[in-house]
PDB file of C-alpha atoms in Angstrom:
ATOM      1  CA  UNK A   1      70.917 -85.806 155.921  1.00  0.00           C
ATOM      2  CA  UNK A   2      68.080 -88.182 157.272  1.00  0.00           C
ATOM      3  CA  UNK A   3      68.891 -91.158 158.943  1.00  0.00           C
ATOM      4  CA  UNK A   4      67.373 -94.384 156.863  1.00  0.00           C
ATOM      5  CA  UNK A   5      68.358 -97.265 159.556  1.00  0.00           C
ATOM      6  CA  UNK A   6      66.277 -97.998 163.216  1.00  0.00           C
ATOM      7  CA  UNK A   7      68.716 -95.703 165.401  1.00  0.00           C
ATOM      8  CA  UNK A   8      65.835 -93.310 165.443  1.00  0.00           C
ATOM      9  CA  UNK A   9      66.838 -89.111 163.605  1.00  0.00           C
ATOM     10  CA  UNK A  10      70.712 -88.150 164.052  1.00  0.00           C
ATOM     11  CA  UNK A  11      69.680 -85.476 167.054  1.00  0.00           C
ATOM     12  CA  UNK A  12      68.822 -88.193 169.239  1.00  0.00           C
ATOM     13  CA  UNK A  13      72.532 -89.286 169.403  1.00  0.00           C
ATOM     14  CA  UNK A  14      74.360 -86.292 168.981  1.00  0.00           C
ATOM     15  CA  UNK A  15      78.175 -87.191 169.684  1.00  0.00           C
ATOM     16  CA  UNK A  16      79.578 -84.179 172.102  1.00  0.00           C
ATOM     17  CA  UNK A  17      82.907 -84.670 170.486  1.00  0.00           C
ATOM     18  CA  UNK A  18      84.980 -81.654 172.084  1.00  0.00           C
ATOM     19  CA  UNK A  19      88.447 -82.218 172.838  1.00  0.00           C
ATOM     20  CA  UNK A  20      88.160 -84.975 169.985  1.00  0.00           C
ATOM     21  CA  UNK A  21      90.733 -84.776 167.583  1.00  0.00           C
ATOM     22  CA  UNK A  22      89.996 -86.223 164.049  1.00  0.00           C
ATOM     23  CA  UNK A  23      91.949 -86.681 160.927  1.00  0.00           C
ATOM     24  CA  UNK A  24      89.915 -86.473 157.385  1.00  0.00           C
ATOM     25  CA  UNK A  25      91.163 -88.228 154.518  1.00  0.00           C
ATOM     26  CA  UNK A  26      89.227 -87.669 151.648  1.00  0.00           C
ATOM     27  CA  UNK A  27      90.184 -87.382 147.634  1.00  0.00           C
ATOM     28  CA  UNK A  28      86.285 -85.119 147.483  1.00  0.00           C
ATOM     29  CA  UNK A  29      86.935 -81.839 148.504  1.00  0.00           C
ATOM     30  CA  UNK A  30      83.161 -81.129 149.002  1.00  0.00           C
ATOM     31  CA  UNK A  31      82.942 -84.374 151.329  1.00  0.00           C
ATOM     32  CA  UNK A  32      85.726 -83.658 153.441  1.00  0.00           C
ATOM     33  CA  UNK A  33      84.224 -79.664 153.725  1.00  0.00           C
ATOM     34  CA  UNK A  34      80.936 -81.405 155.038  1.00  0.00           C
ATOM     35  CA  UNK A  35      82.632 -83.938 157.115  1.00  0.00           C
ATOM     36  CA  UNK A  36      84.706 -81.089 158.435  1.00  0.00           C
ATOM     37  CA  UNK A  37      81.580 -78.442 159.018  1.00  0.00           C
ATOM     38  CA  UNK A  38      79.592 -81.128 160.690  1.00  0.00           C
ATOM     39  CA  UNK A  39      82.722 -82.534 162.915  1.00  0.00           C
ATOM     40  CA  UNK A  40      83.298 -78.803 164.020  1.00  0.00           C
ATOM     41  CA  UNK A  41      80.045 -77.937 164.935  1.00  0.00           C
ATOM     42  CA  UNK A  42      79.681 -81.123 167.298  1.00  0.00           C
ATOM     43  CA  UNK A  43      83.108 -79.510 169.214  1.00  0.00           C
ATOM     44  CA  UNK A  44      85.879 -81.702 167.432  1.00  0.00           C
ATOM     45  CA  UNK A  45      89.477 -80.419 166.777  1.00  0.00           C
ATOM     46  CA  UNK A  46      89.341 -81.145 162.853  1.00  0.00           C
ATOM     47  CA  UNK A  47      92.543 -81.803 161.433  1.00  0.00           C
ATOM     48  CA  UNK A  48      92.356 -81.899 157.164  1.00  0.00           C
ATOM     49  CA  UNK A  49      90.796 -82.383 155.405  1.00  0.00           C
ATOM     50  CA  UNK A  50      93.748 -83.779 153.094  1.00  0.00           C
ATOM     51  CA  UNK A  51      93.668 -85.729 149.411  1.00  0.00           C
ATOM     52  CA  UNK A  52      96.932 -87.941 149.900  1.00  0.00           C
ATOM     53  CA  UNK A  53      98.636 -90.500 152.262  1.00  0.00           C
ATOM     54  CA  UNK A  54     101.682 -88.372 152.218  1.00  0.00           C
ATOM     55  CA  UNK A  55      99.300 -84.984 153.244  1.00  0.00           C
ATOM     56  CA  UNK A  56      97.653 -87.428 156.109  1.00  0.00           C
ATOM     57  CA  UNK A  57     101.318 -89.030 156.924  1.00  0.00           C
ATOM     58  CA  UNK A  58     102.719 -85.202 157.497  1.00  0.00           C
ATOM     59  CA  UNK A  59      99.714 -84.447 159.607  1.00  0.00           C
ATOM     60  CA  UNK A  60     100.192 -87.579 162.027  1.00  0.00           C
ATOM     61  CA  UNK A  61     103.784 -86.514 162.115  1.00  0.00           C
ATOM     62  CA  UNK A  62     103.240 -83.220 163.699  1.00  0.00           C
ATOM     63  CA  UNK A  63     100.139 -84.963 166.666  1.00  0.00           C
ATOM     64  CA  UNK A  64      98.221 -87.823 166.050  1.00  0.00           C
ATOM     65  CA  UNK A  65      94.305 -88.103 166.098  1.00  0.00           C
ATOM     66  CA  UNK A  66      91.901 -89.991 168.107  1.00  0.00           C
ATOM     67  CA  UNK A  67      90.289 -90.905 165.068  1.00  0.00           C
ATOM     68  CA  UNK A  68      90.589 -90.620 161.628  1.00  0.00           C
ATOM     69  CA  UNK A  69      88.155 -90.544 158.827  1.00  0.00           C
ATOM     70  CA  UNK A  70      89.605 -92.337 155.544  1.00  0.00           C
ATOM     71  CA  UNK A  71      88.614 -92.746 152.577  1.00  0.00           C
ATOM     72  CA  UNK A  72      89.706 -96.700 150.932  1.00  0.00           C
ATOM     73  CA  UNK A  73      90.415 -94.301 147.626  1.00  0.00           C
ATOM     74  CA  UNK A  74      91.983 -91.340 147.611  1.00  0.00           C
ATOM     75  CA  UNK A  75      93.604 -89.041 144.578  1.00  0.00           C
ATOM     76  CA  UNK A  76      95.203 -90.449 141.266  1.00  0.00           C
ATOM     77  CA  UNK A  77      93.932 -93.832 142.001  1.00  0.00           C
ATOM     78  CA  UNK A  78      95.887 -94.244 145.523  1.00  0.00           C
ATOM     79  CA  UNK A  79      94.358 -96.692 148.126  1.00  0.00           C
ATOM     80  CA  UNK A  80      94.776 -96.188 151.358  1.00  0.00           C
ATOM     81  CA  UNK A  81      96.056 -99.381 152.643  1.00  0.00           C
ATOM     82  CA  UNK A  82      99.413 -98.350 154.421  1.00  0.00           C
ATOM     83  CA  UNK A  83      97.866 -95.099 155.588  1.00  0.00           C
ATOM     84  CA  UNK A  84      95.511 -97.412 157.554  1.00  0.00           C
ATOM     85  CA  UNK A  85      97.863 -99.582 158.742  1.00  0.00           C
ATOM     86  CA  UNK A  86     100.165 -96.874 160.277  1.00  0.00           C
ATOM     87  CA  UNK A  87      97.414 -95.439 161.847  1.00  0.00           C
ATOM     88  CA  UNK A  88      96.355 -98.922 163.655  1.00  0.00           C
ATOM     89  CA  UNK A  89     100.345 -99.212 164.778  1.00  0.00           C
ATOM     90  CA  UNK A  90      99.993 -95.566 166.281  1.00  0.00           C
ATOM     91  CA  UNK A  91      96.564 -96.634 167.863  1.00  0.00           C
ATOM     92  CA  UNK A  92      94.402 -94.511 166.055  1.00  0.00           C
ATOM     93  CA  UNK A  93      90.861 -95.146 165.677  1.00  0.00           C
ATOM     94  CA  UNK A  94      90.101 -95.615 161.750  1.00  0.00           C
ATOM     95  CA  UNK A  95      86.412 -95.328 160.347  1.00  0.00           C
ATOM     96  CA  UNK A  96      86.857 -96.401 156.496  1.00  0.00           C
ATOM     97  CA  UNK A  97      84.409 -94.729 154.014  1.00  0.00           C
ATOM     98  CA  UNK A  98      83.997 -96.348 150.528  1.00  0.00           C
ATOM     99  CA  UNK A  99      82.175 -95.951 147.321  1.00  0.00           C
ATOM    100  CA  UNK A 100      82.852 -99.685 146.745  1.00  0.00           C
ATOM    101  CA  UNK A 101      80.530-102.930 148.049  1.00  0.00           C
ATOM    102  CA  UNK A 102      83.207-104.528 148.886  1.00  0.00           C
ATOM    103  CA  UNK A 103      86.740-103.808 150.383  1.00  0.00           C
ATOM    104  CA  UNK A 104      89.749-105.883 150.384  1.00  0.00           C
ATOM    105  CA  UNK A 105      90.212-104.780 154.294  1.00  0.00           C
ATOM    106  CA  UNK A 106      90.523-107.013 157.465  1.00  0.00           C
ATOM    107  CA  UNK A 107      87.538-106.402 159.706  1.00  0.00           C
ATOM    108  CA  UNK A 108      89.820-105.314 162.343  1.00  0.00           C
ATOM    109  CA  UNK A 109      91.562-102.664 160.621  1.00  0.00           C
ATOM    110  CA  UNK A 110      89.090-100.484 160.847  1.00  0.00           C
ATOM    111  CA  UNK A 111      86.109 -99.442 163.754  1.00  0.00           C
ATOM    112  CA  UNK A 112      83.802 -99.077 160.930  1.00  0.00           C
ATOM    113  CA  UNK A 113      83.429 -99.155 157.180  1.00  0.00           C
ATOM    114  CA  UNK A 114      80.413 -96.786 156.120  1.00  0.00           C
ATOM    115  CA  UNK A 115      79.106 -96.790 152.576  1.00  0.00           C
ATOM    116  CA  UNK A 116      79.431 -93.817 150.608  1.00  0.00           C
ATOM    117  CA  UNK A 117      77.100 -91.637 150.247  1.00  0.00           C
ATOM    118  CA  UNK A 118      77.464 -91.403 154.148  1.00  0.00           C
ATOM    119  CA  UNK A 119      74.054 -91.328 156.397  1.00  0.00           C
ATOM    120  CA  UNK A 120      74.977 -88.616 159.387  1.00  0.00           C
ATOM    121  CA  UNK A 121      73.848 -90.916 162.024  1.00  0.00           C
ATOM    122  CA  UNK A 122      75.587 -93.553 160.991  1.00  0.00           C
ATOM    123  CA  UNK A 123      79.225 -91.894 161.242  1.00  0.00           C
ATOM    124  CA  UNK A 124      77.556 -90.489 164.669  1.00  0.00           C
ATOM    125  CA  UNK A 125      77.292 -94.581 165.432  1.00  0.00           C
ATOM    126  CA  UNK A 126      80.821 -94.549 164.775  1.00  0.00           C
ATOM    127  CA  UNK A 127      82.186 -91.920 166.880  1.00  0.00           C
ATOM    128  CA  UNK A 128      80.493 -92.317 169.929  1.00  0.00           C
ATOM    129  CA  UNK A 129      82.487 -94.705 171.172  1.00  0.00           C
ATOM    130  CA  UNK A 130      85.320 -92.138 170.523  1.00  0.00           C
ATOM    131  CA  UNK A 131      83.044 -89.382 172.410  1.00  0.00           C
ATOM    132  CA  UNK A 132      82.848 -91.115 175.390  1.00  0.00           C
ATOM    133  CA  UNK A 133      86.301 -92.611 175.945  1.00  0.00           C
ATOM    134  CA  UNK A 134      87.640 -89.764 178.071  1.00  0.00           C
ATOM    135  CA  UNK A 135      84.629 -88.448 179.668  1.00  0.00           C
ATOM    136  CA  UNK A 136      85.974 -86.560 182.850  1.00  0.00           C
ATOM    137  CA  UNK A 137      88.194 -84.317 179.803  1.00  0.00           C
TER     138      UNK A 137
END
């Protein structure tokens, strides 16, 4: 992926995101294998990724993430509303990736909304704040 916005090329803000866990939420099995291969390789415990609110809703059940990485639409036409909002009463960090312009989503519900297709340093951006929260784990 190349990075089209002024934070200079992806490798000069690689996230170190071990001991990171992260949920992925995504309908696009192809997109969640990326998400997952790239995730992994910068050290983060990948959890997913999953097609449904009820696959992501068993997952949180058994440990919660840091972060998650949802997608507004998921399978059979499914939005992912209530999936976000039980992850904000748990605490969870959501990023919210979209195909759509615009999404009926309070600002505050999510960390960041990134527009599908997804530029690499731009879900870096997103994490980092993530990376660096526990820093002496």
């Amino acid at each position: 992926m190349n990075s089209s916005n002024a934070h200079g090329s992806p490798e000069a803000g690689l996230a170190d995101l071990t001991g990171i866990r992260i949920l992925i939420v995504e309908d696009s099995w192809q997109i969640g294998i990326a998400l997952k291969s790239l995730l992994t390789a910068m050290g983060a415990d990948v959890v997913g990724p999953v097609a449904t609110a009820a696959d992501a809703e068993r997952l949180i059940s058994e440990q919660l993430p840091d972060v998650a990485i949802v997608d507004f639409s998921l399978r059979d036409g499914e939005m992912a509303h209530n999936l976000i909002d039980r992850l904000n009463d748990h605490g969870v960090r959501v990023i919210v990736m979209s195909g759509y312009a615009v999404l009926p989503l309070a600002p505050e519900k999510a960390v960041a909304i990134l527009q599908k297709p997804i530029i690499e340093a731009q879900l870096l951006a997103a994490l980092r704040p993530v990376s660096v929260k526990t820093p002496g784990q």
